[in-house]
Amino acid sequence: MGASTSDTFQSSFDLIIGGEHRSSSSGSTIDLIEPATGEFLTSVSQADTEDMDAALSFATQEFERGTWRRTSATERGRVLLRVANLLRERSEAFAVAETRGAGHPIGNSRWEVNAAADVFEYFAGAANKHYGDVIPVQDAGLDVATREPVGVSALIVPWNFPLLIATWKVAPALACGNPIILKPASLTPVTALMLGDVLLEAGVPPHAVNVVPGPGRSVGQQLISDPRVNKISFTGETVTGVGILQSSAPNFARVSLELGGKSACIVFDDADLERAIAATPLSVFDNTGQDCCARSRFLVQRGVYDEFVAGFVEESRKLVVGDPLSEDTQLGPMVSSAQRQVSLDYLDIADTEGATRALSGEASGPGWYLSPSVLTDVRNDMRVSQEEIFGPVAAIIPFDTEDEAIEMANDSRYGLSGSVWTGNLGRSIRVTRAVRTGVISVNSARSVRTEAPFGGFKASGIGRALGMAAMDDYTEVKNIFFSEEV
Ligand code: NDP
């Protein structure tokens, strides 16, 4: 598996600081490894503290000067529309880069680039439609609540959807008039740097565009602790998110966090079982399970449990695992050897806890492939039901009553996503209202829609990406009162 070649890939990438390409001041680089082959892919400049300081200075100067925030919202929208068009024109280059850098099947990568362009189109339109209120106050005069750009925006992105998650932050931040400092994950910085080039070509002012790959524990930490940063939007692990809240607290930076999940897929005995069985395996195994929205806990009503498990295992076994550049592949490799090992360790934990491997995933190479695993004889209090595995491992748990399903779904520190499969309208209303999660779908396996708010309850995060809710996250409200008395 993973027979892709690395000879056509750009051999090195520079940082983008103040709109200019530069190597890092220390000359340090990151060697990227292709997940499908385990071989060297390309080399990327790795920022050090001096580089991050320069990015912070450029972004701060840009905000103070106000080139971008004083550009009319309509014109900012036009620039973002050019970004969308350029992404579509270059979609194959972006898709191949994502496939080779992150291991996504090429069909998925094409879908992601298209979705990234959709995000820029949406926020291009949103730029001049996000306005304040005129408030009927008691005093004689006019009271206006306006929205202003929040300021220097630190955007920190994980490796699982490197381009798409970057666009969820970059597009609304720019639509609202903010300069950005984008820090991609060290494993997958390439498409963020390519996006930086597109932003500049589309006409975002150079000092507003900073794309700064570098180690999270040093330059990431520096970024989120710096008092020049007004807004932090972070996607990644819950434990990192807690550290970000603590480190940024003295600066009162506005913080949005999109963190982990352990989402439930609840299947009732009145569901269209055939549809549920066909759709649900990819709701956990897509992106080889490396998805914060993965429905990794299946709660299935006892009357249809055996039938569901048999069908689910059969469908999961059919998923095509292989070279991500092959058009037929549905599941590519995991992003790294370390990430695959986490899933293998959890399978051992499941054995120790007494679960049964109804389907046992197999690791293969070269590269970091792992086929799907399905666990039965699982209880909701086991570690495999409570902890985020972030790999291709599904746990299936039986339940008897609607109340029991709701209780189990809520018995989790997380609350990001989820699905309910039922033919009963009243039940779908009751259950979606009762489950404490930011996003939930009825008779659908998808979580994210560009036009709708996305984010988590509980330890899954703070704030909302996408939809008009994201525009609130990148602005401050200012109330202005004009007295009638001159
Ligand atoms: P991490 O939290 O390890 O890293 C995420 C990003 O933060 C990376 O760019 C990383 O840099 C950086 N970082 C790490 N430490 C710090 C720090 N102290 N200060 C500032 N930045 C830091 O998460 P992963 O990359 O491992 O991503 C997987 C996790 O992300 C999963 O738990 C998943 O659930 C979650 N996730 C949540 C989503 C959501 O929308 N809720 C969506 C996607 C993923 P570096 O790469 O250099 O370490």
Short mmCIF file of N, CA and C in Angstrom, two decimals, residues 85-168:
data_model
loop_
_atom_site.label_atom_id
_atom_site.label_comp_id
_atom_site.label_asym_id
_atom_site.label_seq_id
_atom_site.Cartn_x
_atom_site.Cartn_y
_atom_site.Cartn_z
N ASN A 85 -12.36 31.77 -5.41
CA ASN A 85 -12.16 31.44 -6.83
C ASN A 85 -10.78 30.84 -7.06
N LEU A 86 -9.77 31.40 -6.40
CA LEU A 86 -8.40 30.86 -6.57
C LEU A 86 -8.31 29.44 -6.00
N LEU A 87 -8.99 29.20 -4.88
CA LEU A 87 -8.99 27.83 -4.32
C LEU A 87 -9.61 26.86 -5.33
N ARG A 88 -10.69 27.27 -5.96
CA ARG A 88 -11.32 26.37 -6.93
C ARG A 88 -10.42 26.16 -8.14
N GLU A 89 -9.77 27.26 -8.60
CA GLU A 89 -8.86 27.10 -9.76
C GLU A 89 -7.71 26.14 -9.44
N ARG A 90 -7.25 26.19 -8.18
CA ARG A 90 -6.08 25.36 -7.80
C ARG A 90 -6.49 24.14 -7.00
N SER A 91 -7.71 23.71 -7.16
CA SER A 91 -8.22 22.67 -6.25
C SER A 91 -7.41 21.38 -6.34
N GLU A 92 -6.96 21.02 -7.54
CA GLU A 92 -6.25 19.74 -7.63
C GLU A 92 -4.90 19.82 -6.91
N ALA A 93 -4.21 20.96 -7.04
CA ALA A 93 -2.92 21.11 -6.35
C ALA A 93 -3.12 21.05 -4.83
N PHE A 94 -4.16 21.73 -4.35
CA PHE A 94 -4.45 21.69 -2.91
C PHE A 94 -4.83 20.27 -2.48
N ALA A 95 -5.64 19.60 -3.30
CA ALA A 95 -6.11 18.26 -2.92
C ALA A 95 -4.94 17.28 -2.84
N VAL A 96 -4.05 17.35 -3.83
CA VAL A 96 -2.90 16.43 -3.82
C VAL A 96 -2.00 16.74 -2.61
N ALA A 97 -1.82 18.03 -2.31
CA ALA A 97 -0.98 18.40 -1.16
C ALA A 97 -1.59 17.86 0.15
N GLU A 98 -2.92 17.94 0.27
CA GLU A 98 -3.56 17.46 1.50
C GLU A 98 -3.46 15.93 1.58
N THR A 99 -3.62 15.28 0.44
CA THR A 99 -3.55 13.82 0.41
C THR A 99 -2.15 13.35 0.78
N ARG A 100 -1.16 14.00 0.20
CA ARG A 100 0.20 13.54 0.47
C ARG A 100 0.70 13.98 1.85
N GLY A 101 0.22 15.12 2.32
CA GLY A 101 0.69 15.62 3.61
C GLY A 101 -0.05 15.02 4.79
N ALA A 102 -1.35 14.76 4.64
CA ALA A 102 -2.15 14.31 5.79
C ALA A 102 -2.70 12.90 5.60
N GLY A 103 -2.57 12.34 4.38
CA GLY A 103 -3.02 10.97 4.15
C GLY A 103 -4.50 10.84 3.79
N HIS A 104 -5.16 11.97 3.50
CA HIS A 104 -6.60 11.87 3.18
C HIS A 104 -6.78 11.25 1.80
N PRO A 105 -7.79 10.37 1.64
CA PRO A 105 -8.09 9.85 0.30
C PRO A 105 -8.34 11.02 -0.66
N ILE A 106 -7.89 10.88 -1.89
CA ILE A 106 -7.93 12.01 -2.82
C ILE A 106 -9.37 12.52 -3.04
N GLY A 107 -10.34 11.61 -3.02
CA GLY A 107 -11.74 12.05 -3.17
C GLY A 107 -12.15 12.93 -1.99
N ASN A 108 -11.74 12.56 -0.79
CA ASN A 108 -12.03 13.38 0.40
C ASN A 108 -11.34 14.74 0.27
N SER A 109 -10.07 14.72 -0.16
CA SER A 109 -9.32 15.99 -0.25
C SER A 109 -9.99 16.93 -1.23
N ARG A 110 -10.47 16.38 -2.35
CA ARG A 110 -11.15 17.26 -3.34
C ARG A 110 -12.40 17.87 -2.70
N TRP A 111 -13.13 17.04 -1.96
CA TRP A 111 -14.33 17.54 -1.28
C TRP A 111 -13.93 18.65 -0.28
N GLU A 112 -12.84 18.44 0.44
CA GLU A 112 -12.41 19.42 1.46
C GLU A 112 -12.02 20.75 0.82
N VAL A 113 -11.32 20.70 -0.33
CA VAL A 113 -10.92 21.96 -0.97
C VAL A 113 -12.17 22.70 -1.46
N ASN A 114 -13.11 21.94 -1.99
CA ASN A 114 -14.37 22.56 -2.42
C ASN A 114 -15.08 23.19 -1.22
N ALA A 115 -15.09 22.47 -0.10
CA ALA A 115 -15.73 22.99 1.11
C ALA A 115 -14.99 24.23 1.63
N ALA A 116 -13.65 24.24 1.48
CA ALA A 116 -12.86 25.41 1.90
C ALA A 116 -13.26 26.63 1.06
N ALA A 117 -13.46 26.42 -0.24
CA ALA A 117 -13.90 27.52 -1.11
C ALA A 117 -15.31 27.98 -0.70
N ASP A 118 -16.17 27.02 -0.37
CA ASP A 118 -17.53 27.37 0.10
C ASP A 118 -17.44 28.28 1.33
N VAL A 119 -16.51 27.96 2.23
CA VAL A 119 -16.37 28.75 3.47
C VAL A 119 -16.00 30.19 3.12
N PHE A 120 -15.06 30.38 2.19
CA PHE A 120 -14.69 31.75 1.81
C PHE A 120 -15.85 32.45 1.11
N GLU A 121 -16.60 31.71 0.30
CA GLU A 121 -17.77 32.34 -0.37
C GLU A 121 -18.79 32.78 0.68
N TYR A 122 -19.02 31.92 1.66
CA TYR A 122 -20.02 32.26 2.69
C TYR A 122 -19.59 33.54 3.42
N PHE A 123 -18.33 33.58 3.86
CA PHE A 123 -17.90 34.74 4.67
C PHE A 123 -17.67 35.98 3.79
N ALA A 124 -17.44 35.78 2.49
CA ALA A 124 -17.41 36.93 1.57
C ALA A 124 -18.77 37.62 1.60
N GLY A 125 -19.82 36.81 1.57
CA GLY A 125 -21.18 37.36 1.62
C GLY A 125 -21.54 37.91 2.99
N ALA A 126 -20.96 37.30 4.03
CA ALA A 126 -21.30 37.71 5.40
C ALA A 126 -20.68 39.06 5.76
N ALA A 127 -19.55 39.41 5.09
CA ALA A 127 -18.76 40.57 5.52
C ALA A 127 -19.62 41.83 5.67
N ASN A 128 -20.50 42.11 4.70
CA ASN A 128 -21.30 43.34 4.81
C ASN A 128 -22.73 43.07 5.29
N LYS A 129 -22.92 41.93 5.94
CA LYS A 129 -24.27 41.65 6.47
C LYS A 129 -24.24 41.42 7.97
N HIS A 130 -23.14 41.78 8.58
CA HIS A 130 -23.02 41.58 10.03
C HIS A 130 -23.00 42.97 10.66
N TYR A 131 -24.17 43.39 11.15
CA TYR A 131 -24.23 44.75 11.65
C TYR A 131 -24.90 44.77 13.01
N GLY A 132 -24.91 45.97 13.61
CA GLY A 132 -25.38 46.08 14.99
C GLY A 132 -26.85 46.41 15.10
N ASP A 133 -27.18 47.07 16.22
CA ASP A 133 -28.59 47.35 16.54
C ASP A 133 -28.76 48.82 16.88
N VAL A 134 -29.98 49.31 16.63
CA VAL A 134 -30.38 50.61 17.18
C VAL A 134 -31.29 50.28 18.36
N ILE A 135 -30.94 50.80 19.55
CA ILE A 135 -31.60 50.32 20.77
C ILE A 135 -32.47 51.44 21.37
N PRO A 136 -33.74 51.12 21.66
CA PRO A 136 -34.65 52.15 22.19
C PRO A 136 -34.40 52.41 23.68
N VAL A 137 -33.34 53.17 23.98
CA VAL A 137 -33.00 53.46 25.38
C VAL A 137 -33.92 54.55 25.92
N GLN A 138 -33.89 54.75 27.26
CA GLN A 138 -34.78 55.74 27.87
C GLN A 138 -34.32 57.17 27.64
N ASP A 139 -33.00 57.37 27.53
CA ASP A 139 -32.48 58.73 27.38
C ASP A 139 -32.82 59.29 26.01
N ALA A 140 -32.92 60.61 25.92
CA ALA A 140 -33.27 61.24 24.65
C ALA A 140 -32.05 61.23 23.74
N GLY A 141 -32.14 60.51 22.66
CA GLY A 141 -31.00 60.43 21.74
C GLY A 141 -31.06 59.14 20.94
N LEU A 142 -29.94 58.81 20.38
CA LEU A 142 -29.87 57.61 19.53
C LEU A 142 -28.81 56.67 20.11
N ASP A 143 -29.19 55.44 20.36
CA ASP A 143 -28.25 54.45 20.92
C ASP A 143 -27.98 53.38 19.87
N VAL A 144 -26.70 53.21 19.57
CA VAL A 144 -26.32 52.29 18.50
C VAL A 144 -25.28 51.30 19.03
N ALA A 145 -25.56 50.01 18.92
CA ALA A 145 -24.55 49.00 19.26
C ALA A 145 -23.89 48.56 17.96
N THR A 146 -22.60 48.85 17.83
CA THR A 146 -21.90 48.53 16.58
C THR A 146 -20.94 47.36 16.82
N ARG A 147 -20.41 46.84 15.74
CA ARG A 147 -19.44 45.75 15.84
C ARG A 147 -18.13 46.21 15.24
N GLU A 148 -17.03 45.94 15.96
CA GLU A 148 -15.71 46.31 15.49
C GLU A 148 -14.84 45.06 15.42
N PRO A 149 -13.85 45.05 14.53
CA PRO A 149 -12.95 43.89 14.51
C PRO A 149 -12.26 43.72 15.86
N VAL A 150 -12.08 42.48 16.26
CA VAL A 150 -11.55 42.21 17.60
C VAL A 150 -10.06 42.51 17.71
N GLY A 151 -9.31 42.39 16.61
CA GLY A 151 -7.87 42.71 16.65
C GLY A 151 -7.02 41.55 16.16
N VAL A 152 -5.77 41.56 16.60
CA VAL A 152 -4.81 40.54 16.13
C VAL A 152 -5.33 39.15 16.50
N SER A 153 -5.50 38.31 15.48
CA SER A 153 -6.16 37.01 15.70
C SER A 153 -5.16 35.87 15.52
N ALA A 154 -4.94 35.12 16.60
CA ALA A 154 -4.05 33.96 16.59
C ALA A 154 -4.90 32.73 16.30
N LEU A 155 -4.62 32.07 15.19
CA LEU A 155 -5.46 30.96 14.72
C LEU A 155 -4.62 29.69 14.73
N ILE A 156 -4.96 28.76 15.59
CA ILE A 156 -4.11 27.57 15.80
C ILE A 156 -4.89 26.33 15.38
N VAL A 157 -4.26 25.56 14.51
CA VAL A 157 -4.98 24.52 13.75
C VAL A 157 -4.32 23.16 14.00
N PRO A 158 -5.12 22.08 14.08
CA PRO A 158 -4.56 20.73 14.25
C PRO A 158 -4.26 20.07 12.90
N TRP A 159 -3.84 18.82 12.95
CA TRP A 159 -3.39 18.13 11.74
C TRP A 159 -4.49 17.34 11.05
N ASN A 160 -5.66 17.20 11.68
CA ASN A 160 -6.62 16.25 11.09
C ASN A 160 -7.35 16.76 9.85
N PHE A 161 -7.68 18.08 9.83
CA PHE A 161 -8.20 18.69 8.60
C PHE A 161 -7.44 20.00 8.41
N PRO A 162 -6.20 19.91 7.94
CA PRO A 162 -5.32 21.09 8.00
C PRO A 162 -5.83 22.31 7.22
N LEU A 163 -6.37 22.09 6.02
CA LEU A 163 -6.85 23.23 5.24
C LEU A 163 -8.22 23.68 5.71
N LEU A 164 -9.12 22.73 5.85
CA LEU A 164 -10.52 23.08 6.11
C LEU A 164 -10.67 23.81 7.45
N ILE A 165 -10.03 23.29 8.49
CA ILE A 165 -10.18 23.96 9.80
C ILE A 165 -9.50 25.33 9.76
N ALA A 166 -8.41 25.46 9.01
CA ALA A 166 -7.78 26.79 8.87
C ALA A 166 -8.79 27.78 8.26
N THR A 167 -9.54 27.33 7.24
CA THR A 167 -10.47 28.27 6.58
C THR A 167 -11.60 28.67 7.52
N TRP A 168 -12.01 27.76 8.42
CA TRP A 168 -13.08 28.11 9.36
C TRP A 168 -12.68 29.29 10.24
#
